[in-house]
């Protein structure tokens, strides 16, 4: 009987203590979970900060890419060719200065186009070229006219009709960017010129080479060439 009583007493005591033990374990578990949650929150905060830094880095990278694109665009729109080095770096005859004036006026300020300007004036085409809304001009440099026998050049300058035909054969009634040059184009004279090439390497009618291209004026894009084109 005493043994049974002792066993019963132990069982009762155990039953009484067990809920308190479970409660204590539950409390410890909650504390751990709370601590873990706090740490997780800190970790998430760190992740958020890192994401923000990554976003800023991405934005900076995008700005850099836009800067590269702008630089490439500027390079693509710039004049090109070996003869461009002879253009004045400032003043009305510079690339910036020529861009402010219509094409005949702009050409008159370029020291390498003096013979062409004299021919345009003799033909009475100054206003025609200056007043046109959009043109492409294949402009023979002075060195190109120097290749024409003097007697022939003088005869051409004295024949206004023939001179007008030759000069308007160098003009297309629309602006042509370098990427649009390759192919056949109808001139103001009525015949076509054939341009072949790409990038910064172009020939016109297989007789002349573009030596300074993509020169902008107020109403025209000019390609200076090393030959005189004949219709």
PDB file of N, CA, C and O in Angstrom, residues 7 19 24 33 38 40 47 66 76 83-84 87 90 94-95 102 109 124 135-136 161-162 195 206 225 229-230:
ATOM      1  N   UNK A   7       3.842   5.930  -5.516  1.00  0.00           N
ATOM      2  CA  UNK A   7       3.755   6.032  -6.983  1.00  0.00           C
ATOM      3  C   UNK A   7       2.681   7.024  -7.401  1.00  0.00           C
ATOM      4  O   UNK A   7       2.832   7.804  -8.319  1.00  0.00           O
ATOM      5  N   UNK A  19       2.880  21.029 -16.912  1.00  0.00           N
ATOM      6  CA  UNK A  19       2.377  22.239 -17.627  1.00  0.00           C
ATOM      7  C   UNK A  19       3.308  23.426 -17.489  1.00  0.00           C
ATOM      8  O   UNK A  19       3.488  24.200 -18.414  1.00  0.00           O
ATOM      9  N   UNK A  24       7.259  27.055 -19.942  1.00  0.00           N
ATOM     10  CA  UNK A  24       8.598  27.648 -19.975  1.00  0.00           C
ATOM     11  C   UNK A  24       9.263  27.403 -21.311  1.00  0.00           C
ATOM     12  O   UNK A  24       9.897  28.282 -21.894  1.00  0.00           O
ATOM     13  N   UNK A  33      12.070  32.905 -31.370  1.00  0.00           N
ATOM     14  CA  UNK A  33      11.423  33.329 -32.610  1.00  0.00           C
ATOM     15  C   UNK A  33      11.431  34.835 -32.736  1.00  0.00           C
ATOM     16  O   UNK A  33      11.634  35.396 -33.805  1.00  0.00           O
ATOM     17  N   UNK A  38      13.634  39.509 -35.339  1.00  0.00           N
ATOM     18  CA  UNK A  38      14.341  40.782 -35.296  1.00  0.00           C
ATOM     19  C   UNK A  38      15.578  40.729 -36.178  1.00  0.00           C
ATOM     20  O   UNK A  38      15.855  41.644 -36.939  1.00  0.00           O
ATOM     21  N   UNK A  40      16.065  38.703 -38.620  1.00  0.00           N
ATOM     22  CA  UNK A  40      15.631  38.632 -40.017  1.00  0.00           C
ATOM     23  C   UNK A  40      15.276  40.009 -40.535  1.00  0.00           C
ATOM     24  O   UNK A  40      15.590  40.388 -41.657  1.00  0.00           O
ATOM     25  N   UNK A  47      19.334  43.926 -46.839  1.00  0.00           N
ATOM     26  CA  UNK A  47      19.077  43.596 -48.247  1.00  0.00           C
ATOM     27  C   UNK A  47      18.478  44.769 -48.975  1.00  0.00           C
ATOM     28  O   UNK A  47      18.818  45.083 -50.107  1.00  0.00           O
ATOM     29  N   UNK A  66      23.898  56.354 -71.605  1.00  0.00           N
ATOM     30  CA  UNK A  66      23.326  57.485 -72.344  1.00  0.00           C
ATOM     31  C   UNK A  66      24.425  58.433 -72.780  1.00  0.00           C
ATOM     32  O   UNK A  66      24.383  58.979 -73.886  1.00  0.00           O
ATOM     33  N   UNK A  76      28.840  60.652 -85.062  1.00  0.00           N
ATOM     34  CA  UNK A  76      28.195  60.306 -86.326  1.00  0.00           C
ATOM     35  C   UNK A  76      27.773  61.548 -87.103  1.00  0.00           C
ATOM     36  O   UNK A  76      27.710  61.530 -88.333  1.00  0.00           O
ATOM     37  N   UNK A  83      40.347  66.382 -95.795  1.00  0.00           N
ATOM     38  CA  UNK A  83      40.380  67.817 -96.094  1.00  0.00           C
ATOM     39  C   UNK A  83      39.717  68.656 -95.012  1.00  0.00           C
ATOM     40  O   UNK A  83      39.848  69.890 -95.010  1.00  0.00           O
ATOM     41  N   UNK A  84      39.020  68.021 -94.076  1.00  0.00           N
ATOM     42  CA  UNK A  84      38.368  68.777 -93.006  1.00  0.00           C
ATOM     43  C   UNK A  84      39.386  69.496 -92.131  1.00  0.00           C
ATOM     44  O   UNK A  84      39.059  70.491 -91.477  1.00  0.00           O
ATOM     45  N   UNK A  87      39.806  73.254 -92.785  1.00  0.00           N
ATOM     46  CA  UNK A  87      38.718  74.196 -92.494  1.00  0.00           C
ATOM     47  C   UNK A  87      39.088  75.005 -91.257  1.00  0.00           C
ATOM     48  O   UNK A  87      39.601  74.451 -90.280  1.00  0.00           O
ATOM     49  N   UNK A  90      37.640  78.499 -86.262  1.00  0.00           N
ATOM     50  CA  UNK A  90      36.662  79.447 -85.727  1.00  0.00           C
ATOM     51  C   UNK A  90      36.336  80.487 -86.779  1.00  0.00           C
ATOM     52  O   UNK A  90      36.950  80.536 -87.842  1.00  0.00           O
ATOM     53  N   UNK A  94      34.429  78.450 -90.276  1.00  0.00           N
ATOM     54  CA  UNK A  94      34.539  77.213 -89.503  1.00  0.00           C
ATOM     55  C   UNK A  94      33.265  76.396 -89.671  1.00  0.00           C
ATOM     56  O   UNK A  94      32.256  76.864 -90.196  1.00  0.00           O
ATOM     57  N   UNK A  95      33.298  75.148 -89.215  1.00  0.00           N
ATOM     58  CA  UNK A  95      32.101  74.313 -89.306  1.00  0.00           C
ATOM     59  C   UNK A  95      30.948  74.930 -88.534  1.00  0.00           C
ATOM     60  O   UNK A  95      29.812  74.948 -89.005  1.00  0.00           O
ATOM     61  N   UNK A 102      23.080  80.194 -94.931  1.00  0.00           N
ATOM     62  CA  UNK A 102      22.651  79.366 -96.065  1.00  0.00           C
ATOM     63  C   UNK A 102      23.859  79.004 -96.919  1.00  0.00           C
ATOM     64  O   UNK A 102      24.916  79.642 -96.842  1.00  0.00           O
ATOM     65  N   UNK A 109      32.543  81.736 -97.223  1.00  0.00           N
ATOM     66  CA  UNK A 109      33.403  81.934 -96.059  1.00  0.00           C
ATOM     67  C   UNK A 109      34.444  80.832 -95.897  1.00  0.00           C
ATOM     68  O   UNK A 109      35.285  80.907 -94.998  1.00  0.00           O
ATOM     69  N   UNK A 124      24.710  83.282-111.452  1.00  0.00           N
ATOM     70  CA  UNK A 124      23.520  83.898-110.868  1.00  0.00           C
ATOM     71  C   UNK A 124      22.714  82.934-110.005  1.00  0.00           C
ATOM     72  O   UNK A 124      21.490  83.045-109.922  1.00  0.00           O
ATOM     73  N   UNK A 135      18.933  71.068 -99.223  1.00  0.00           N
ATOM     74  CA  UNK A 135      19.795  70.688-100.336  1.00  0.00           C
ATOM     75  C   UNK A 135      20.930  69.785 -99.858  1.00  0.00           C
ATOM     76  O   UNK A 135      21.294  69.779 -98.684  1.00  0.00           O
ATOM     77  N   UNK A 136      21.484  69.052-100.830  1.00  0.00           N
ATOM     78  CA  UNK A 136      22.779  68.404-100.649  1.00  0.00           C
ATOM     79  C   UNK A 136      23.666  68.926-101.771  1.00  0.00           C
ATOM     80  O   UNK A 136      23.266  68.899-102.942  1.00  0.00           O
ATOM     81  N   UNK A 161      24.682  79.436-119.422  1.00  0.00           N
ATOM     82  CA  UNK A 161      23.798  78.264-119.505  1.00  0.00           C
ATOM     83  C   UNK A 161      24.559  76.978-119.196  1.00  0.00           C
ATOM     84  O   UNK A 161      24.091  76.133-118.416  1.00  0.00           O
ATOM     85  N   UNK A 162      25.728  76.822-119.823  1.00  0.00           N
ATOM     86  CA  UNK A 162      26.529  75.623-119.584  1.00  0.00           C
ATOM     87  C   UNK A 162      27.011  75.580-118.130  1.00  0.00           C
ATOM     88  O   UNK A 162      27.022  74.515-117.486  1.00  0.00           O
ATOM     89  N   UNK A 195      26.383  57.765-106.145  1.00  0.00           N
ATOM     90  CA  UNK A 195      27.332  57.758-105.031  1.00  0.00           C
ATOM     91  C   UNK A 195      27.528  56.317-104.572  1.00  0.00           C
ATOM     92  O   UNK A 195      26.563  55.557-104.448  1.00  0.00           O
ATOM     93  N   UNK A 206      32.183  57.759-109.666  1.00  0.00           N
ATOM     94  CA  UNK A 206      33.487  57.092-109.795  1.00  0.00           C
ATOM     95  C   UNK A 206      34.606  58.052-110.207  1.00  0.00           C
ATOM     96  O   UNK A 206      35.738  57.634-110.421  1.00  0.00           O
ATOM     97  N   UNK A 225      34.285  67.645-102.588  1.00  0.00           N
ATOM     98  CA  UNK A 225      34.844  66.571-103.406  1.00  0.00           C
ATOM     99  C   UNK A 225      36.087  67.054-104.154  1.00  0.00           C
ATOM    100  O   UNK A 225      36.326  68.260-104.288  1.00  0.00           O
ATOM    101  N   UNK A 229      32.211  67.450-111.421  1.00  0.00           N
ATOM    102  CA  UNK A 229      31.290  66.517-112.077  1.00  0.00           C
ATOM    103  C   UNK A 229      30.735  67.132-113.354  1.00  0.00           C
ATOM    104  O   UNK A 229      30.398  68.311-113.397  1.00  0.00           O
ATOM    105  N   UNK A 230      30.636  66.325-114.398  1.00  0.00           N
ATOM    106  CA  UNK A 230      30.091  66.809-115.662  1.00  0.00           C
ATOM    107  C   UNK A 230      28.829  66.039-115.993  1.00  0.00           C
ATOM    108  O   UNK A 230      28.815  64.809-115.964  1.00  0.00           O
TER     109      UNK A 230
END
